[in-house]
Amino acid sequence: MNIVAEAFLFFLPAGVANATPVLANKIPLIRSWRTPVDFGKSWRSKRLLGNNKTWRGILTGTLLAGLTGLLIYQFWQLQTSWPAAFGLSLLMGLGALLGDAVESGIKRRLGIAAGHSWFPWDQIDYIIGGLALVYAFSDLTLRRVGLIFAIFFVLHLLTAYLAYLAGLKERPI
């Protein structure tokens, strides 16, 4: 397998985790579970994260990241065990969602409204978070990290635009 495909497959669980909260919001069975990660708390008269960062998104995104890792392990017979693939994928998914939450908190501090774009940080927050949580447990090289940034930055732009066209997002970027 070439290095581009390896980079894509390695980080795909984080990409899935990043996309999951938008989709989980559309599932009738869990749609009403809207508990914000910050539990509605504010600091200096500004919400810490806002209503768009929910426990539903964190849990469903992390779980789907782990399941994505298992599927990748099953179909590509990676040089690891399935528990390691699942665990690393869970961690990567959680990191991606935490990266997005941290960036959301920074946006609140800067006065950028929820749902408004902060280019390019909105497109790379999950990449930074996902890589940060798995870096110590993986064999990432600088080249692979660069490929992951390039691939998933472009994929984020494309999928965000498609989600906008499909009516899942209010803004294209």
Tab-separated table of N, CA and C in Angstrom:
chain	number	residue	atom	x	y	z
A	1	MET	N	0.847	-1.172	0.000
A	1	MET	CA	0.000	0.000	0.000
A	1	MET	C	0.899	1.244	0.000
A	2	ASN	N	0.527	2.249	-0.771
A	2	ASN	CA	1.373	3.445	-0.837
A	2	ASN	C	1.148	4.352	0.371
A	3	ILE	N	2.048	5.296	0.549
A	3	ILE	CA	2.045	6.142	1.747
A	3	ILE	C	0.812	7.057	1.828
A	4	VAL	N	0.271	7.469	0.694
A	4	VAL	CA	-0.932	8.305	0.704
A	4	VAL	C	-2.122	7.491	1.215
A	5	ALA	N	-2.265	6.275	0.720
A	5	ALA	CA	-3.350	5.405	1.179
A	5	ALA	C	-3.178	5.068	2.657
A	6	GLU	N	-1.945	4.819	3.082
A	6	GLU	CA	-1.693	4.528	4.498
A	6	GLU	C	-2.073	5.713	5.379
A	7	ALA	N	-1.708	6.906	4.954
A	7	ALA	CA	-2.042	8.107	5.732
A	7	ALA	C	-3.559	8.283	5.800
A	8	PHE	N	-4.228	8.069	4.688
A	8	PHE	CA	-5.688	8.195	4.642
A	8	PHE	C	-6.347	7.191	5.585
A	9	LEU	N	-5.956	5.919	5.467
A	9	LEU	CA	-6.567	4.882	6.301
A	9	LEU	C	-6.232	5.068	7.776
A	10	PHE	N	-5.013	5.511	8.065
A	10	PHE	CA	-4.622	5.732	9.456
A	10	PHE	C	-5.526	6.766	10.113
A	11	PHE	N	-5.806	7.871	9.422
A	11	PHE	CA	-6.524	8.977	10.046
A	11	PHE	C	-8.025	8.986	9.759
A	12	LEU	N	-8.498	8.060	8.953
A	12	LEU	CA	-9.925	8.014	8.618
A	12	LEU	C	-10.830	7.962	9.853
A	13	PRO	N	-10.488	7.211	10.911
A	13	PRO	CA	-11.367	7.239	12.094
A	13	PRO	C	-11.588	8.643	12.658
A	14	ALA	N	-10.574	9.482	12.629
A	14	ALA	CA	-10.735	10.856	13.115
A	14	ALA	C	-11.647	11.652	12.193
A	15	GLY	N	-11.516	11.442	10.897
A	15	GLY	CA	-12.399	12.115	9.946
A	15	GLY	C	-13.851	11.705	10.146
A	16	VAL	N	-14.069	10.423	10.395
A	16	VAL	CA	-15.421	9.929	10.669
A	16	VAL	C	-15.952	10.558	11.962
A	17	ALA	N	-15.120	10.586	12.991
A	17	ALA	CA	-15.535	11.188	14.269
A	17	ALA	C	-15.928	12.641	14.079
A	18	ASN	N	-15.160	13.369	13.286
A	18	ASN	CA	-15.426	14.791	13.063
A	18	ASN	C	-16.760	15.013	12.353
A	19	ALA	N	-17.137	14.105	11.460
A	19	ALA	CA	-18.387	14.254	10.702
A	19	ALA	C	-19.604	13.735	11.464
A	20	THR	N	-19.387	12.865	12.420
A	20	THR	CA	-20.491	12.182	13.100
A	20	THR	C	-21.459	13.103	13.842
A	21	PRO	N	-21.014	14.118	14.599
A	21	PRO	CA	-21.987	14.932	15.342
A	21	PRO	C	-23.059	15.575	14.468
A	22	VAL	N	-22.696	16.005	13.275
A	22	VAL	CA	-23.684	16.606	12.369
A	22	VAL	C	-24.722	15.560	11.977
A	23	LEU	N	-24.264	14.339	11.723
A	23	LEU	CA	-25.184	13.268	11.335
A	23	LEU	C	-25.994	12.763	12.532
A	24	ALA	N	-25.360	12.667	13.696
A	24	ALA	CA	-26.053	12.185	14.893
A	24	ALA	C	-27.205	13.109	15.266
A	25	ASN	N	-27.076	14.366	14.941
A	25	ASN	CA	-28.133	15.340	15.204
A	25	ASN	C	-29.391	15.030	14.393
A	26	LYS	N	-29.266	14.251	13.334
A	26	LYS	CA	-30.401	13.926	12.468
A	26	LYS	C	-31.063	12.594	12.828
A	27	ILE	N	-30.493	11.838	13.769
A	27	ILE	CA	-31.042	10.533	14.142
A	27	ILE	C	-32.159	10.738	15.168
A	28	PRO	N	-33.403	10.404	14.801
A	28	PRO	CA	-34.534	10.684	15.687
A	28	PRO	C	-34.396	10.105	17.091
A	29	LEU	N	-33.845	8.914	17.225
A	29	LEU	CA	-33.760	8.236	18.517
A	29	LEU	C	-32.897	8.987	19.530
A	30	ILE	N	-31.853	9.659	19.049
A	30	ILE	CA	-30.949	10.356	19.981
A	30	ILE	C	-30.924	11.874	19.763
A	31	ARG	N	-31.720	12.348	18.850
A	31	ARG	CA	-31.711	13.769	18.505
A	31	ARG	C	-32.036	14.674	19.694
A	32	SER	N	-32.884	14.209	20.579
A	32	SER	CA	-33.278	15.051	21.715
A	32	SER	C	-32.203	15.132	22.802
A	33	TRP	N	-31.192	14.281	22.726
A	33	TRP	CA	-30.107	14.324	23.716
A	33	TRP	C	-29.149	15.447	23.322
A	34	ARG	N	-29.332	16.605	23.912
A	34	ARG	CA	-28.582	17.804	23.515
A	34	ARG	C	-27.756	18.389	24.652
A	35	THR	N	-27.373	17.591	25.610
A	35	THR	CA	-26.614	18.109	26.744
A	35	THR	C	-25.288	18.684	26.265
A	36	PRO	N	-25.063	19.981	26.468
A	36	PRO	CA	-23.809	20.583	26.018
A	36	PRO	C	-22.627	20.068	26.837
A	37	VAL	N	-21.489	19.951	26.194
A	37	VAL	CA	-20.274	19.500	26.863
A	37	VAL	C	-19.923	20.440	28.013
A	38	ASP	N	-20.174	21.728	27.823
A	38	ASP	CA	-19.856	22.700	28.881
A	38	ASP	C	-20.982	22.853	29.910
A	39	PHE	N	-22.041	22.049	29.766
A	39	PHE	CA	-23.205	22.073	30.667
A	39	PHE	C	-23.792	23.473	30.814
A	40	GLY	N	-23.647	24.304	29.776
A	40	GLY	CA	-24.213	25.648	29.790
A	40	GLY	C	-23.417	26.670	30.578
A	41	LYS	N	-22.230	26.315	31.016
A	41	LYS	CA	-21.407	27.209	31.838
A	41	LYS	C	-20.781	28.320	30.988
A	42	SER	N	-20.598	29.454	31.629
A	42	SER	CA	-19.987	30.616	30.981
A	42	SER	C	-18.760	31.057	31.760
A	43	TRP	N	-17.926	31.810	31.089
A	43	TRP	CA	-16.763	32.425	31.712
A	43	TRP	C	-16.638	33.825	31.151
A	44	ARG	N	-16.617	34.817	32.041
A	44	ARG	CA	-16.584	36.225	31.636
A	44	ARG	C	-17.724	36.553	30.673
A	45	SER	N	-18.904	36.102	31.023
A	45	SER	CA	-20.146	36.364	30.288
A	45	SER	C	-20.205	35.729	28.903
A	46	LYS	N	-19.340	34.769	28.618
A	46	LYS	CA	-19.384	34.058	27.333
A	46	LYS	C	-19.410	32.566	27.602
A	47	ARG	N	-20.255	31.864	26.830
A	47	ARG	CA	-20.315	30.409	26.967
A	47	ARG	C	-18.944	29.810	26.708
A	48	LEU	N	-18.614	28.749	27.442
A	48	LEU	CA	-17.320	28.089	27.252
A	48	LEU	C	-17.218	27.492	25.853
A	49	LEU	N	-18.237	26.721	25.456
A	49	LEU	CA	-18.213	26.082	24.140
A	49	LEU	C	-19.454	26.384	23.307
A	50	GLY	N	-20.588	26.447	23.932
A	50	GLY	CA	-21.833	26.684	23.216
A	50	GLY	C	-22.675	25.419	23.121
A	51	ASN	N	-23.876	25.566	22.594
A	51	ASN	CA	-24.828	24.461	22.506
A	51	ASN	C	-24.501	23.447	21.416
A	52	ASN	N	-23.652	23.798	20.469
A	52	ASN	CA	-23.362	22.881	19.356
A	52	ASN	C	-22.368	21.784	19.709
A	53	LYS	N	-21.692	21.877	20.837
A	53	LYS	CA	-20.757	20.834	21.282
A	53	LYS	C	-21.469	20.025	22.360
A	54	THR	N	-21.960	18.843	21.973
A	54	THR	CA	-22.778	18.043	22.882
A	54	THR	C	-22.094	16.729	23.251
A	55	TRP	N	-22.563	16.160	24.357
A	55	TRP	CA	-22.081	14.837	24.763
A	55	TRP	C	-22.509	13.795	23.744
A	56	ARG	N	-23.670	13.993	23.114
A	56	ARG	CA	-24.118	13.086	22.046
A	56	ARG	C	-23.079	13.040	20.940
A	57	GLY	N	-22.576	14.185	20.526
A	57	GLY	CA	-21.574	14.247	19.470
A	57	GLY	C	-20.252	13.611	19.876
A	58	ILE	N	-19.814	13.887	21.103
A	58	ILE	CA	-18.554	13.316	21.593
A	58	ILE	C	-18.640	11.790	21.646
A	59	LEU	N	-19.710	11.273	22.230
A	59	LEU	CA	-19.833	9.823	22.398
A	59	LEU	C	-20.074	9.093	21.075
A	60	THR	N	-20.974	9.606	20.242
A	60	THR	CA	-21.224	8.920	18.966
A	60	THR	C	-20.011	9.025	18.040
A	61	GLY	N	-19.359	10.170	18.024
A	61	GLY	CA	-18.176	10.337	17.175
A	61	GLY	C	-17.030	9.441	17.599
A	62	THR	N	-16.795	9.359	18.903
A	62	THR	CA	-15.720	8.507	19.410
A	62	THR	C	-16.016	7.039	19.123
A	63	LEU	N	-17.256	6.620	19.356
A	63	LEU	CA	-17.633	5.232	19.101
A	63	LEU	C	-17.510	4.881	17.618
A	64	LEU	N	-17.990	5.748	16.742
A	64	LEU	CA	-17.886	5.460	15.306
A	64	LEU	C	-16.438	5.478	14.825
A	65	ALA	N	-15.601	6.273	15.453
A	65	ALA	CA	-14.169	6.242	15.123
A	65	ALA	C	-13.594	4.870	15.456
A	66	GLY	N	-13.929	4.350	16.634
A	66	GLY	CA	-13.455	3.023	17.020
A	66	GLY	C	-13.946	1.946	16.079
A	67	LEU	N	-15.222	1.994	15.703
A	67	LEU	CA	-15.773	1.010	14.770
A	67	LEU	C	-15.137	1.137	13.389
A	68	THR	N	-14.834	2.353	12.972
A	68	THR	CA	-14.138	2.555	11.699
A	68	THR	C	-12.762	1.909	11.744
A	69	GLY	N	-12.070	2.061	12.858
A	69	GLY	CA	-10.764	1.423	13.027
A	69	GLY	C	-10.859	-0.091	12.929
A	70	LEU	N	-11.922	-0.660	13.498
A	70	LEU	CA	-12.120	-2.112	13.397
A	70	LEU	C	-12.366	-2.550	11.960
A	71	LEU	N	-13.153	-1.782	11.225
A	71	LEU	CA	-13.403	-2.106	9.817
A	71	LEU	C	-12.116	-2.027	8.993
A	72	ILE	N	-11.336	-0.999	9.236
A	72	ILE	CA	-10.060	-0.862	8.527
A	72	ILE	C	-9.159	-2.043	8.863
A	73	TYR	N	-9.097	-2.407	10.120
A	73	TYR	CA	-8.293	-3.558	10.546
A	73	TYR	C	-8.767	-4.827	9.840
A	74	GLN	N	-10.087	-5.031	9.800
A	74	GLN	CA	-10.651	-6.240	9.201
A	74	GLN	C	-10.363	-6.343	7.701
A	75	PHE	N	-10.519	-5.249	6.981
A	75	PHE	CA	-10.393	-5.303	5.522
A	75	PHE	C	-8.966	-5.169	5.019
A	76	TRP	N	-8.088	-4.533	5.795
A	76	TRP	CA	-6.718	-4.326	5.301
A	76	TRP	C	-5.671	-5.096	6.099
A	77	GLN	N	-6.095	-5.934	7.021
A	77	GLN	CA	-5.188	-6.791	7.793
A	77	GLN	C	-3.922	-6.051	8.223
A	78	LEU	N	-4.116	-5.046	9.012
A	78	LEU	CA	-3.019	-4.208	9.480
A	78	LEU	C	-2.084	-4.979	10.402
A	79	GLN	N	-0.885	-4.479	10.564
A	79	GLN	CA	0.128	-5.125	11.396
A	79	GLN	C	-0.066	-4.768	12.872
A	80	THR	N	-1.261	-5.010	13.367
A	80	THR	CA	-1.588	-4.738	14.762
A	80	THR	C	-2.719	-5.670	15.167
A	81	SER	N	-3.096	-5.639	16.401
A	81	SER	CA	-4.222	-6.444	16.868
A	81	SER	C	-5.511	-5.631	16.771
A	82	TRP	N	-6.638	-6.331	16.766
A	82	TRP	CA	-7.895	-5.580	16.693
A	82	TRP	C	-8.124	-4.721	17.937
A	83	PRO	N	-7.743	-5.161	19.161
A	83	PRO	CA	-7.920	-4.245	20.299
A	83	PRO	C	-7.069	-2.974	20.165
A	84	ALA	N	-5.860	-3.119	19.620
A	84	ALA	CA	-5.006	-1.944	19.434
A	84	ALA	C	-5.600	-1.015	18.375
A	85	ALA	N	-6.103	-1.581	17.288
A	85	ALA	CA	-6.721	-0.763	16.231
A	85	ALA	C	-7.948	-0.033	16.771
A	86	PHE	N	-8.768	-0.746	17.553
A	86	PHE	CA	-9.971	-0.144	18.133
A	86	PHE	C	-9.596	0.959	19.121
A	87	GLY	N	-8.659	0.663	20.010
A	87	GLY	CA	-8.248	1.635	21.022
A	87	GLY	C	-7.622	2.881	20.425
A	88	LEU	N	-6.720	2.698	19.461
A	88	LEU	CA	-6.079	3.845	18.815
A	88	LEU	C	-7.111	4.682	18.067
A	89	SER	N	-8.069	4.015	17.440
A	89	SER	CA	-9.113	4.736	16.705
A	89	SER	C	-10.045	5.486	17.642
A	90	LEU	N	-10.390	4.873	18.785
A	90	LEU	CA	-11.192	5.584	19.788
A	90	LEU	C	-10.466	6.841	20.255
A	91	LEU	N	-9.193	6.679	20.567
A	91	LEU	CA	-8.384	7.793	21.052
A	91	LEU	C	-8.272	8.893	19.990
A	92	MET	N	-8.072	8.477	18.745
A	92	MET	CA	-7.955	9.441	17.652
A	92	MET	C	-9.271	10.194	17.447
A	93	GLY	N	-10.386	9.470	17.515
A	93	GLY	CA	-11.692	10.106	17.368
A	93	GLY	C	-11.972	11.081	18.495
A	94	LEU	N	-11.672	10.662	19.722
A	94	LEU	CA	-11.849	11.552	20.867
A	94	LEU	C	-10.969	12.789	20.716
A	95	GLY	N	-9.737	12.596	20.291
A	95	GLY	CA	-8.825	13.720	20.082
A	95	GLY	C	-9.352	14.690	19.045
A	96	ALA	N	-9.901	14.141	17.960
A	96	ALA	CA	-10.459	14.999	16.905
A	96	ALA	C	-11.591	15.860	17.456
A	97	LEU	N	-12.464	15.246	18.240
A	97	LEU	CA	-13.599	15.984	18.788
A	97	LEU	C	-13.181	16.969	19.872
A	98	LEU	N	-12.171	16.602	20.657
A	98	LEU	CA	-11.652	17.540	21.657
A	98	LEU	C	-10.944	18.719	20.985
A	99	GLY	N	-10.226	18.446	19.904
A	99	GLY	CA	-9.591	19.531	19.144
A	99	GLY	C	-10.632	20.516	18.633
A	100	ASP	N	-11.749	19.987	18.140
A	100	ASP	CA	-12.837	20.830	17.661
A	100	ASP	C	-13.450	21.627	18.819
A	101	ALA	N	-13.592	20.997	19.978
A	101	ALA	CA	-14.163	21.688	21.140
A	101	ALA	C	-13.240	22.800	21.633
A	102	VAL	N	-11.944	22.541	21.677
A	102	VAL	CA	-10.985	23.565	22.110
A	102	VAL	C	-11.047	24.757	21.158
A	103	GLU	N	-11.067	24.469	19.870
A	103	GLU	CA	-11.143	25.549	18.869
A	103	GLU	C	-12.444	26.326	19.029
A	104	SER	N	-13.531	25.646	19.356
A	104	SER	CA	-14.807	26.311	19.580
A	104	SER	C	-14.717	27.249	20.786
A	105	GLY	N	-14.045	26.795	21.839
A	105	GLY	CA	-13.857	27.648	23.016
A	105	GLY	C	-13.047	28.890	22.691
A	106	ILE	N	-12.026	28.741	21.864
A	106	ILE	CA	-11.215	29.893	21.444
A	106	ILE	C	-12.064	30.853	20.616
A	107	LYS	N	-12.900	30.304	19.734
A	107	LYS	CA	-13.789	31.152	18.937
A	107	LYS	C	-14.718	31.968	19.841
A	108	ARG	N	-15.256	31.329	20.883
A	108	ARG	CA	-16.141	32.051	21.810
A	108	ARG	C	-15.389	33.202	22.459
A	109	ARG	N	-14.141	32.958	22.883
A	109	ARG	CA	-13.339	34.006	23.525
A	109	ARG	C	-13.081	35.156	22.556
A	110	LEU	N	-12.917	34.845	21.268
A	110	LEU	CA	-12.636	35.882	20.271
A	110	LEU	C	-13.902	36.564	19.750
A	111	GLY	N	-15.060	36.085	20.187
A	111	GLY	CA	-16.318	36.700	19.764
A	111	GLY	C	-16.825	36.226	18.415
A	112	ILE	N	-16.310	35.106	17.915
A	112	ILE	CA	-16.786	34.550	16.646
A	112	ILE	C	-18.022	33.716	16.948
A	113	ALA	N	-19.124	34.028	16.305
A	113	ALA	CA	-20.398	33.368	16.586
A	113	ALA	C	-20.353	31.887	16.236
A	114	ALA	N	-21.127	31.098	16.991
A	114	ALA	CA	-21.245	29.668	16.720
A	114	ALA	C	-21.757	29.458	15.297
A	115	GLY	N	-21.162	28.531	14.600
A	115	GLY	CA	-21.567	28.234	13.231
A	115	GLY	C	-20.875	29.078	12.180
A	116	HIS	N	-20.205	30.147	12.586
A	116	HIS	CA	-19.480	30.977	11.633
A	116	HIS	C	-18.064	30.434	11.435
A	117	SER	N	-17.574	30.559	10.227
A	117	SER	CA	-16.285	29.987	9.872
A	117	SER	C	-15.114	30.797	10.430
A	118	TRP	N	-14.089	30.072	10.805
A	118	TRP	CA	-12.812	30.650	11.217
A	118	TRP	C	-11.739	29.900	10.442
A	119	PHE	N	-11.607	30.276	9.198
A	119	PHE	CA	-10.695	29.601	8.271
A	119	PHE	C	-9.250	29.970	8.599
A	120	PRO	N	-8.341	29.012	8.620
A	120	PRO	CA	-8.434	27.580	8.355
A	120	PRO	C	-8.590	26.744	9.616
A	121	TRP	N	-8.763	27.392	10.776
A	121	TRP	CA	-8.792	26.655	12.044
A	121	TRP	C	-9.948	25.679	12.127
A	122	ASP	N	-11.102	26.035	11.567
A	122	ASP	CA	-12.235	25.107	11.569
A	122	ASP	C	-11.923	23.837	10.777
A	123	GLN	N	-11.028	23.927	9.826
A	123	GLN	CA	-10.707	22.787	8.977
A	123	GLN	C	-9.569	21.927	9.536
A	124	ILE	N	-8.794	22.453	10.476
A	124	ILE	CA	-7.645	21.679	10.965
A	124	ILE	C	-7.696	21.361	12.458
A	125	ASP	N	-8.681	21.892	13.170
A	125	ASP	CA	-8.755	21.661	14.616
A	125	ASP	C	-8.824	20.173	14.960
A	126	TYR	N	-9.631	19.447	14.209
A	126	TYR	CA	-9.773	18.018	14.485
A	126	TYR	C	-8.520	17.239	14.102
A	127	ILE	N	-7.802	17.707	13.116
A	127	ILE	CA	-6.555	17.043	12.710
A	127	ILE	C	-5.518	17.197	13.821
A	128	ILE	N	-5.389	18.411	14.324
A	128	ILE	CA	-4.436	18.666	15.411
A	128	ILE	C	-4.810	17.831	16.641
A	129	GLY	N	-6.076	17.848	17.021
A	129	GLY	CA	-6.521	17.095	18.195
A	129	GLY	C	-6.336	15.598	18.039
A	130	GLY	N	-6.726	15.067	16.895
A	130	GLY	CA	-6.596	13.626	16.660
A	130	GLY	C	-5.151	13.168	16.669
A	131	LEU	N	-4.288	13.930	16.011
A	131	LEU	CA	-2.869	13.567	15.985
A	131	LEU	C	-2.225	13.721	17.361
A	132	ALA	N	-2.634	14.745	18.104
A	132	ALA	CA	-2.044	14.985	19.424
A	132	ALA	C	-2.288	13.818	20.377
A	133	LEU	N	-3.491	13.243	20.331
A	133	LEU	CA	-3.789	12.160	21.272
A	133	LEU	C	-3.173	10.816	20.879
A	134	VAL	N	-2.849	10.618	19.602
A	134	VAL	CA	-2.299	9.310	19.210
A	134	VAL	C	-0.811	9.338	18.899
A	135	TYR	N	-0.229	10.509	18.863
A	135	TYR	CA	1.167	10.626	18.436
A	135	TYR	C	2.100	9.708	19.232
A	136	ALA	N	1.967	9.695	20.535
A	136	ALA	CA	2.859	8.902	21.386
A	136	ALA	C	2.648	7.398	21.216
A	137	PHE	N	1.503	6.998	20.676
A	137	PHE	CA	1.180	5.578	20.539
A	137	PHE	C	1.315	5.065	19.110
A	138	SER	N	1.866	5.883	18.227
A	138	SER	CA	1.925	5.503	16.816
A	138	SER	C	3.332	5.725	16.265
A	139	ASP	N	3.506	5.318	15.026
A	139	ASP	CA	4.792	5.480	14.349
A	139	ASP	C	4.723	6.602	13.311
A	140	LEU	N	4.085	7.689	13.662
A	140	LEU	CA	3.912	8.806	12.731
A	140	LEU	C	5.250	9.465	12.401
A	141	THR	N	5.455	9.673	11.117
A	141	THR	CA	6.617	10.415	10.658
A	141	THR	C	6.152	11.810	10.236
A	142	LEU	N	7.075	12.717	10.084
A	142	LEU	CA	6.727	14.069	9.638
A	142	LEU	C	6.060	14.031	8.264
A	143	ARG	N	6.519	13.153	7.409
A	143	ARG	CA	5.927	13.021	6.069
A	143	ARG	C	4.471	12.566	6.164
A	144	ARG	N	4.209	11.567	7.012
A	144	ARG	CA	2.843	11.067	7.154
A	144	ARG	C	1.948	12.135	7.776
A	145	VAL	N	2.454	12.865	8.761
A	145	VAL	CA	1.677	13.952	9.376
A	145	VAL	C	1.328	14.998	8.317
A	146	GLY	N	2.290	15.363	7.482
A	146	GLY	CA	2.035	16.323	6.407
A	146	GLY	C	0.984	15.827	5.433
A	147	LEU	N	1.055	14.555	5.079
A	147	LEU	CA	0.048	13.971	4.182
A	147	LEU	C	-1.330	13.976	4.829
A	148	ILE	N	-1.377	13.633	6.100
A	148	ILE	CA	-2.663	13.643	6.809
A	148	ILE	C	-3.262	15.044	6.796
A	149	PHE	N	-2.449	16.050	7.073
A	149	PHE	CA	-2.955	17.431	7.028
A	149	PHE	C	-3.472	17.781	5.638
A	150	ALA	N	-2.713	17.461	4.613
A	150	ALA	CA	-3.110	17.806	3.243
A	150	ALA	C	-4.390	17.069	2.841
A	151	ILE	N	-4.420	15.774	3.053
A	151	ILE	CA	-5.574	14.965	2.644
A	151	ILE	C	-6.835	15.394	3.380
A	152	PHE	N	-6.751	15.491	4.693
A	152	PHE	CA	-7.960	15.734	5.475
A	152	PHE	C	-8.389	17.195	5.481
A	153	PHE	N	-7.476	18.118	5.204
A	153	PHE	CA	-7.871	19.512	5.017
A	153	PHE	C	-8.751	19.624	3.768
A	154	VAL	N	-8.290	19.037	2.671
A	154	VAL	CA	-9.050	19.071	1.413
A	154	VAL	C	-10.357	18.302	1.565
A	155	LEU	N	-10.311	17.114	2.180
A	155	LEU	CA	-11.537	16.340	2.386
A	155	LEU	C	-12.547	17.093	3.243
A	156	HIS	N	-12.056	17.816	4.232
A	156	HIS	CA	-12.962	18.595	5.079
A	156	HIS	C	-13.683	19.655	4.256
A	157	LEU	N	-12.946	20.353	3.412
A	157	LEU	CA	-13.572	21.366	2.561
A	157	LEU	C	-14.624	20.740	1.639
A	158	LEU	N	-14.280	19.607	1.031
A	158	LEU	CA	-15.213	18.937	0.110
A	158	LEU	C	-16.448	18.413	0.833
A	159	THR	N	-16.248	17.735	1.945
A	159	THR	CA	-17.398	17.166	2.652
A	159	THR	C	-18.261	18.257	3.280
A	160	ALA	N	-17.650	19.335	3.746
A	160	ALA	CA	-18.435	20.445	4.305
A	160	ALA	C	-19.321	21.057	3.219
A	161	TYR	N	-18.787	21.196	2.016
A	161	TYR	CA	-19.577	21.755	0.929
A	161	TYR	C	-20.709	20.806	0.523
A	162	LEU	N	-20.407	19.511	0.475
A	162	LEU	CA	-21.443	18.526	0.158
A	162	LEU	C	-22.522	18.497	1.241
A	163	ALA	N	-22.120	18.608	2.505
A	163	ALA	CA	-23.091	18.647	3.604
A	163	ALA	C	-23.967	19.893	3.492
A	164	TYR	N	-23.387	20.992	3.059
A	164	TYR	CA	-24.148	22.221	2.838
A	164	TYR	C	-25.175	22.006	1.723
A	165	LEU	N	-24.728	21.408	0.613
A	165	LEU	CA	-25.645	21.140	-0.505
A	165	LEU	C	-26.769	20.187	-0.109
A	166	ALA	N	-26.466	19.255	0.791
A	166	ALA	CA	-27.456	18.274	1.246
A	166	ALA	C	-28.364	18.830	2.341
A	167	GLY	N	-28.115	20.065	2.779
A	167	GLY	CA	-28.934	20.678	3.807
A	167	GLY	C	-28.564	20.284	5.230
A	168	LEU	N	-27.403	19.656	5.410
A	168	LEU	CA	-26.959	19.264	6.743
A	168	LEU	C	-26.230	20.389	7.464
A	169	LYS	N	-25.717	21.349	6.714
A	169	LYS	CA	-25.003	22.488	7.303
A	169	LYS	C	-25.610	23.778	6.756
A	170	GLU	N	-25.546	24.826	7.560
A	170	GLU	CA	-26.102	26.116	7.147
A	170	GLU	C	-25.182	26.895	6.233
A	171	ARG	N	-23.860	26.656	6.344
A	171	ARG	CA	-22.884	27.396	5.552
A	171	ARG	C	-21.935	26.416	4.847
A	172	PRO	N	-21.433	26.766	3.673
A	172	PRO	CA	-20.590	25.832	2.923
A	172	PRO	C	-19.208	25.596	3.536
A	173	ILE	N	-18.676	26.573	4.259
A	173	ILE	CA	-17.362	26.392	4.894
A	173	ILE	C	-17.434	26.882	6.329
